[in-house]
Amino acid sequence: MKRTSITLAVLAAAAALSGGAHAQSNVQIYGLLDTGVDYSSDAKPGGGAMTRVSSGGMNTSRWGLRGTEDLGGGLKAVFQLEGGILMDTGAMDGTLFRRQANVGLEGRYGRLVLGRSFTSVYDTVIQFDPMGFAPFYSWATTGNATGPSKYGMTTGFDNMVKYSGSTGAFKYGVSYGFGEQTGSARDGAKIASAVSYSANGLGLMATWERVNGNTVVATGRRDQTTVYHLGGNYESGPFKFTLAGRNYRTESGKDATPDVKATTYWTGLAYKPVENVTLTGAIYYVDVKNVAAGKDADPIMYVARYRYAASKRTDLYATLAYAKAKHGQLVGLSRDDAGFGDSQRGFMLGIQHRF
């Protein structure tokens, strides 16, 4: 009885606070919970298979707070706090608000925020990934976890100033992450820019990103990674076709160290035979460059997914994937989990709920 009384008191206080907050601003609690059972071959040393409960089959699980306050004259204050969740254990995926922690202003000329956020490149490229940035299985933002380099883009910046805007059918944005190093303002600095177009079923995008390392004392140079994307999609009736690619290059600040290079290509087709069913097929290929002869893995991955919308907020899905590398190099289906063979097969059944 005592515990029930305390619970009711807490709920009543929360309701009162919520009513007061909404009188001044709009604050929303939101989240996405995605988990399933997946099977992967060659998932441990010796080539053994593994079956487990995993978090994030179609999207990374997360929760957050976001809100706005009307400042008048078409201007409003905005904020967002968002953290990842590992649904298989209930643990945090990184630090508390590693995904988003920012505040800023939004008006007729666009949106400007300060703090931690996804980059302008990420915001754009994710719309051109047929698998929607699925941890299982997509290489649109980064390659598989097995190789010496993932050849991917940077999804988020710390210490960021980010602007995003739109004009007609065009969207554009630029993000700058301060390096905040004592040696040089350019050490650790990051910049990402993107533009996209969408009208009459056609979508196009182009992005550019530069990430600096710290100056190497012996050479006076720093590592410098440059990434750019080009892509497009076209939607007609129940079909949506996507074709995109990313070029990746890291120039080393050390002497006698070769550049790291690769080009990633992907394509996909989505088909909706009925309103609440989506069938998706995708292919991802990484053309590894500038490595010793016989060491270019050049991995390729084939993915097929069935997605059933049980309601507006709940989806059931089944995903099947296969990856293969050349020259006996290791490959894995996941961007987070290594594989222990030159091929890997995977299958996942899962559920996703949004609130």
Coordinates of C-alpha atoms in Angstrom, one line a residue:
M1 CA 0.0 0.0 0.0
K2 CA 2.8 2.4 0.9
R3 CA 4.7 1.6 -2.4
T4 CA 1.5 2.3 -4.4
S5 CA 1.0 5.6 -2.6
I6 CA 4.6 6.7 -3.4
T7 CA 4.2 5.7 -7.0
L8 CA 0.9 7.7 -7.4
A9 CA 2.6 10.7 -5.8
V10 CA 5.5 10.6 -8.2
L11 CA 3.2 10.2 -11.2
A12 CA 1.1 13.2 -10.0
A13 CA 4.2 15.3 -9.6
A14 CA 5.5 14.4 -13.1
A15 CA 2.1 15.3 -14.6
A16 CA 2.1 18.6 -12.9
L17 CA 5.6 19.4 -14.1
S18 CA 4.8 18.2 -17.6
G19 CA 1.8 20.6 -17.7
G20 CA 3.9 23.5 -16.6
A21 CA 6.6 22.8 -19.2
H22 CA 4.2 22.5 -22.0
A23 CA 2.8 25.9 -21.2
Q24 CA 6.2 27.4 -22.2
S25 CA 7.6 24.9 -24.6
N26 CA 7.2 21.6 -26.4
V27 CA 9.2 18.7 -24.9
Q28 CA 9.0 15.1 -26.3
I29 CA 10.3 11.8 -25.0
Y30 CA 11.0 9.5 -27.9
G31 CA 12.8 6.3 -28.7
L32 CA 13.4 3.3 -31.0
L33 CA 13.8 -0.2 -29.6
D34 CA 15.1 -2.8 -32.0
T35 CA 16.2 -6.3 -31.1
G36 CA 16.2 -9.8 -32.6
V37 CA 17.8 -13.2 -32.7
D38 CA 20.6 -13.5 -35.2
Y39 CA 22.8 -16.4 -36.5
S40 CA 26.2 -15.9 -38.0
S41 CA 28.7 -18.4 -39.4
D42 CA 32.4 -18.0 -38.8
A43 CA 31.7 -15.7 -35.9
K44 CA 34.4 -16.9 -33.5
P45 CA 38.0 -18.2 -33.7
G46 CA 38.2 -21.5 -35.4
G47 CA 35.2 -20.7 -37.7
G48 CA 32.4 -21.7 -35.3
A49 CA 28.9 -20.3 -35.7
M50 CA 27.0 -18.2 -33.1
T51 CA 23.4 -17.6 -32.3
R52 CA 22.5 -14.8 -30.0
V53 CA 20.0 -12.0 -29.1
S54 CA 21.3 -8.8 -30.6
S55 CA 20.4 -5.1 -30.4
G56 CA 19.8 -3.1 -33.5
G57 CA 18.8 -5.3 -36.4
M58 CA 17.4 -2.6 -38.6
N59 CA 18.3 0.5 -36.6
T60 CA 20.4 1.3 -33.5
S61 CA 18.2 1.3 -30.4
R62 CA 18.0 4.7 -28.7
W63 CA 16.0 7.0 -26.5
G64 CA 16.0 10.7 -26.1
L65 CA 14.5 14.1 -25.3
R66 CA 13.9 16.9 -27.8
G67 CA 12.0 20.1 -27.6
T68 CA 11.4 23.6 -28.9
E69 CA 10.4 27.0 -27.4
D70 CA 8.8 29.7 -29.5
L71 CA 10.8 32.9 -29.2
G72 CA 8.5 34.9 -31.6
G73 CA 9.1 36.3 -35.0
G74 CA 9.4 32.8 -36.5
L75 CA 12.4 32.0 -34.3
K76 CA 12.5 29.1 -31.8
A77 CA 15.0 27.5 -29.5
V78 CA 15.7 23.8 -30.0
F79 CA 17.5 21.1 -28.1
Q80 CA 18.1 17.3 -28.3
L81 CA 19.6 14.7 -26.0
E82 CA 19.9 11.2 -27.3
G83 CA 21.6 8.0 -26.0
G84 CA 22.0 4.5 -27.4
I85 CA 20.7 1.4 -25.7
L86 CA 22.0 -2.2 -26.0
M87 CA 18.7 -4.1 -25.9
D88 CA 20.3 -7.5 -25.3
T89 CA 21.7 -6.4 -21.9
G90 CA 20.0 -3.0 -21.1
A91 CA 23.4 -1.3 -21.0
M92 CA 24.1 2.1 -22.5
D93 CA 25.6 2.1 -26.0
G94 CA 28.5 4.4 -25.2
T95 CA 28.2 7.4 -22.9
L96 CA 24.8 8.7 -21.7
F97 CA 24.0 11.1 -24.6
R98 CA 26.7 10.0 -27.1
R99 CA 24.4 10.1 -30.1
Q100 CA 23.1 13.7 -29.6
A101 CA 23.6 16.5 -27.1
N102 CA 23.0 19.9 -28.6
V103 CA 21.1 23.2 -28.3
G104 CA 20.5 25.9 -30.8
L105 CA 18.1 28.1 -32.8
E106 CA 15.8 27.4 -35.8
G107 CA 14.1 29.9 -38.0
R108 CA 13.3 30.9 -41.6
Y109 CA 17.0 30.7 -42.6
G110 CA 17.6 27.2 -41.2
R111 CA 18.8 25.5 -38.1
L112 CA 22.0 26.1 -36.1
V113 CA 23.0 23.9 -33.2
L114 CA 26.1 23.6 -30.9
G115 CA 27.3 20.5 -29.1
R116 CA 27.4 16.8 -30.2
S117 CA 25.4 15.8 -33.2
F118 CA 25.4 13.7 -36.3
T119 CA 27.2 15.3 -39.2
S120 CA 25.6 16.9 -42.3
V121 CA 27.1 14.0 -44.3
Y122 CA 25.5 11.4 -42.1
D123 CA 22.1 13.1 -42.3
T124 CA 22.3 13.0 -46.1
V125 CA 23.9 9.6 -46.8
I126 CA 21.5 7.7 -44.5
Q127 CA 18.6 8.7 -46.9
F128 CA 20.5 6.9 -49.7
D129 CA 21.1 3.6 -47.9
P130 CA 18.6 0.9 -49.0
M131 CA 19.0 -0.8 -45.6
G132 CA 18.6 2.4 -43.7
F133 CA 22.0 2.3 -41.8
A134 CA 21.2 -1.1 -40.3
P135 CA 23.9 -2.4 -37.9
F136 CA 22.9 -5.8 -39.4
Y137 CA 23.6 -5.5 -42.4
S138 CA 24.8 -2.3 -44.1
W139 CA 28.2 -0.9 -45.2
A140 CA 26.8 2.5 -46.4
T141 CA 28.4 4.4 -43.5
T142 CA 31.3 2.1 -42.7
G143 CA 32.7 -1.3 -43.9
N144 CA 32.8 -4.6 -42.0
A145 CA 34.6 -4.7 -38.6
T146 CA 37.1 -7.3 -39.7
G147 CA 39.5 -5.5 -42.0
P148 CA 42.4 -3.2 -41.1
S149 CA 40.2 -0.2 -42.0
K150 CA 36.5 0.3 -42.3
Y151 CA 36.9 2.9 -45.0
G152 CA 33.9 4.8 -43.7
M153 CA 32.7 8.3 -42.9
T154 CA 32.5 9.9 -39.5
T155 CA 28.9 9.7 -38.3
G156 CA 29.1 12.4 -35.5
F157 CA 31.4 15.2 -34.3
D158 CA 32.1 16.5 -30.8
N159 CA 32.5 20.2 -30.2
M160 CA 30.4 20.9 -33.2
V161 CA 28.8 23.9 -34.8
K162 CA 26.2 22.6 -37.3
Y163 CA 24.0 24.5 -39.8
S164 CA 21.2 22.9 -41.9
G165 CA 18.8 24.6 -44.3
S166 CA 16.7 24.1 -47.4
T167 CA 15.5 26.0 -50.5
G168 CA 12.8 24.4 -52.6
A169 CA 13.8 20.9 -53.5
F170 CA 17.3 21.3 -52.1
K171 CA 18.6 20.6 -48.7
Y172 CA 22.1 21.5 -47.6
G173 CA 24.3 21.6 -44.5
V174 CA 27.7 22.0 -43.0
S175 CA 29.2 20.8 -39.7
Y176 CA 32.5 21.9 -38.1
G177 CA 34.0 20.1 -35.2
F178 CA 36.7 22.1 -33.3
G179 CA 39.8 20.0 -32.6
E180 CA 40.5 21.9 -29.3
Q181 CA 44.1 20.8 -29.2
T182 CA 46.9 23.0 -27.7
G183 CA 49.3 22.6 -30.6
S184 CA 47.2 23.9 -33.5
A185 CA 43.7 24.9 -34.2
R186 CA 43.8 22.5 -37.2
D187 CA 44.8 19.5 -35.2
G188 CA 41.8 17.3 -34.6
A189 CA 39.5 19.6 -36.6
K190 CA 36.7 18.1 -38.7
I191 CA 34.4 19.5 -41.4
A192 CA 31.5 17.8 -43.2
S193 CA 29.3 19.3 -45.9
A194 CA 26.4 18.0 -48.0
V195 CA 23.7 18.9 -50.5
S196 CA 20.8 16.9 -51.7
Y197 CA 17.9 17.3 -54.1
S198 CA 14.5 15.6 -54.0
A199 CA 11.5 16.1 -56.4
N200 CA 9.2 14.0 -58.5
G201 CA 10.5 10.7 -57.2
L202 CA 14.2 11.6 -57.9
G203 CA 16.8 12.1 -55.2
L204 CA 20.4 13.1 -55.7
M205 CA 23.2 13.8 -53.2
A206 CA 26.8 14.9 -52.9
T207 CA 28.9 15.2 -49.8
W208 CA 32.5 16.0 -48.7
E209 CA 34.2 15.4 -45.4
R210 CA 37.7 16.2 -44.0
V211 CA 39.0 14.9 -40.7
N212 CA 42.4 15.9 -39.3
G213 CA 44.7 14.1 -36.9
N214 CA 47.2 15.7 -34.7
T215 CA 50.6 16.9 -35.9
V216 CA 53.4 14.3 -35.9
V217 CA 56.4 16.0 -34.3
A218 CA 59.0 14.2 -36.4
T219 CA 57.5 15.3 -39.8
G220 CA 55.4 18.4 -39.0
R221 CA 52.5 16.8 -40.8
R222 CA 49.2 15.3 -39.6
D223 CA 47.0 12.4 -40.7
Q224 CA 44.3 13.7 -43.0
T225 CA 41.2 11.7 -44.1
T226 CA 39.1 12.9 -47.0
V227 CA 35.7 11.2 -47.9
Y228 CA 33.2 12.1 -50.5
H229 CA 29.9 10.6 -51.6
L230 CA 27.8 10.7 -54.8
G231 CA 24.5 9.0 -55.1
G232 CA 20.9 8.9 -56.3
N233 CA 17.6 7.1 -55.9
Y234 CA 14.4 7.0 -57.9
E235 CA 10.9 6.1 -56.7
S236 CA 8.1 5.0 -59.0
G237 CA 5.0 3.4 -57.6
P238 CA 5.9 0.5 -55.4
F239 CA 9.5 0.5 -56.4
K240 CA 12.5 2.5 -55.2
F241 CA 16.0 2.1 -56.7
T242 CA 19.2 3.3 -55.1
L243 CA 22.8 3.7 -56.4
A244 CA 25.6 5.4 -54.4
G245 CA 29.3 5.3 -53.7
R246 CA 32.0 6.7 -51.3
N247 CA 35.6 7.4 -51.9
Y248 CA 37.9 7.2 -48.9
R249 CA 41.5 8.3 -48.5
T250 CA 43.8 8.8 -45.5
E251 CA 47.1 10.6 -46.0
S252 CA 49.5 9.7 -43.3
G253 CA 51.5 12.3 -41.3
K254 CA 54.3 9.8 -40.8
D255 CA 57.1 9.2 -43.3
A256 CA 57.2 6.1 -45.5
T257 CA 53.6 5.2 -44.6
P258 CA 51.3 4.5 -47.6
D259 CA 47.9 6.2 -47.9
V260 CA 44.8 4.2 -47.0
K261 CA 42.4 4.1 -49.9
A262 CA 39.2 2.4 -50.9
T263 CA 36.0 3.1 -52.8
T264 CA 32.7 1.6 -51.6
Y265 CA 29.7 1.1 -53.9
W266 CA 26.2 0.1 -53.1
T267 CA 22.9 -0.4 -54.8
G268 CA 19.5 -1.6 -53.7
L269 CA 15.9 -2.1 -54.7
A270 CA 12.9 -1.8 -52.4
Y271 CA 9.4 -3.1 -53.4
K272 CA 6.1 -2.7 -51.6
P273 CA 3.7 -5.3 -52.9
V274 CA 1.1 -4.1 -50.3
E275 CA 1.0 -1.1 -48.1
N276 CA 2.4 -2.7 -44.9
V277 CA 5.1 -5.0 -46.5
T278 CA 8.5 -3.9 -47.9
L279 CA 10.9 -6.3 -49.6
T280 CA 14.5 -4.9 -49.9
G281 CA 17.5 -6.3 -51.7
A282 CA 21.0 -4.6 -51.5
I283 CA 24.6 -5.2 -52.6
Y284 CA 27.6 -3.5 -51.0
Y285 CA 31.1 -3.7 -52.4
V286 CA 34.4 -2.3 -51.2
D287 CA 37.2 -1.8 -53.7
V288 CA 40.3 -1.9 -51.5
K289 CA 43.3 0.0 -52.9
N290 CA 47.0 0.7 -52.2
V291 CA 47.7 -2.5 -50.3
A292 CA 50.3 -5.2 -51.0
A293 CA 49.6 -7.7 -53.8
G294 CA 47.2 -10.4 -52.7
K295 CA 46.0 -8.4 -49.6
D296 CA 43.1 -6.6 -51.2
A297 CA 40.1 -8.2 -49.6
D298 CA 37.6 -6.4 -51.9
P299 CA 34.7 -7.7 -49.8
I300 CA 31.1 -7.9 -51.2
M301 CA 27.9 -8.4 -49.3
Y302 CA 24.4 -9.4 -50.5
V303 CA 21.4 -8.6 -48.3
A304 CA 17.7 -9.4 -48.5
R305 CA 15.1 -8.2 -46.0
Y306 CA 11.3 -8.7 -45.4
R307 CA 9.7 -6.0 -43.3
Y308 CA 6.1 -6.2 -42.1
A309 CA 4.5 -3.1 -40.5
A310 CA 2.2 -4.5 -37.8
S311 CA 1.2 -0.9 -36.9
K312 CA 2.4 2.6 -37.4
R313 CA 5.0 2.1 -34.7
T314 CA 5.8 -1.6 -34.7
D315 CA 7.6 -3.6 -37.4
L316 CA 8.6 -7.3 -37.7
Y317 CA 11.5 -8.2 -40.0
A318 CA 13.6 -11.0 -41.3
T319 CA 17.0 -10.4 -42.9
L320 CA 19.3 -12.7 -44.7
A321 CA 22.9 -11.8 -45.7
Y322 CA 26.1 -13.2 -47.2
A323 CA 29.6 -11.7 -47.4
K324 CA 32.7 -12.8 -49.3
A325 CA 36.3 -11.6 -49.4
K326 CA 39.1 -12.3 -51.9
H327 CA 42.6 -13.7 -51.3
G328 CA 41.6 -15.5 -48.1
Q329 CA 41.2 -12.2 -46.2
L330 CA 38.7 -12.1 -43.3
V331 CA 35.2 -10.6 -43.7
G332 CA 32.2 -10.0 -41.5
L333 CA 28.6 -8.9 -42.1
S334 CA 28.4 -6.5 -39.2
R335 CA 30.1 -3.1 -38.9
D336 CA 30.7 -3.9 -35.2
D337 CA 31.5 -7.6 -35.0
A338 CA 34.4 -9.3 -36.7
G339 CA 34.2 -12.4 -38.8
F340 CA 36.8 -15.2 -38.7
G341 CA 36.6 -16.5 -42.2
D342 CA 36.8 -15.3 -45.8
S343 CA 33.0 -15.6 -46.0
Q344 CA 30.1 -15.2 -43.6
R345 CA 26.4 -16.0 -43.7
G346 CA 23.9 -14.4 -41.4
F347 CA 20.2 -14.5 -40.6
M348 CA 18.1 -12.4 -38.2
L349 CA 14.5 -12.3 -37.0
G350 CA 13.6 -9.2 -35.1
I351 CA 11.1 -6.6 -33.9
Q352 CA 11.3 -2.8 -33.9
H353 CA 9.1 -0.5 -31.9
R354 CA 9.1 3.3 -32.0
F355 CA 7.6 5.6 -29.3

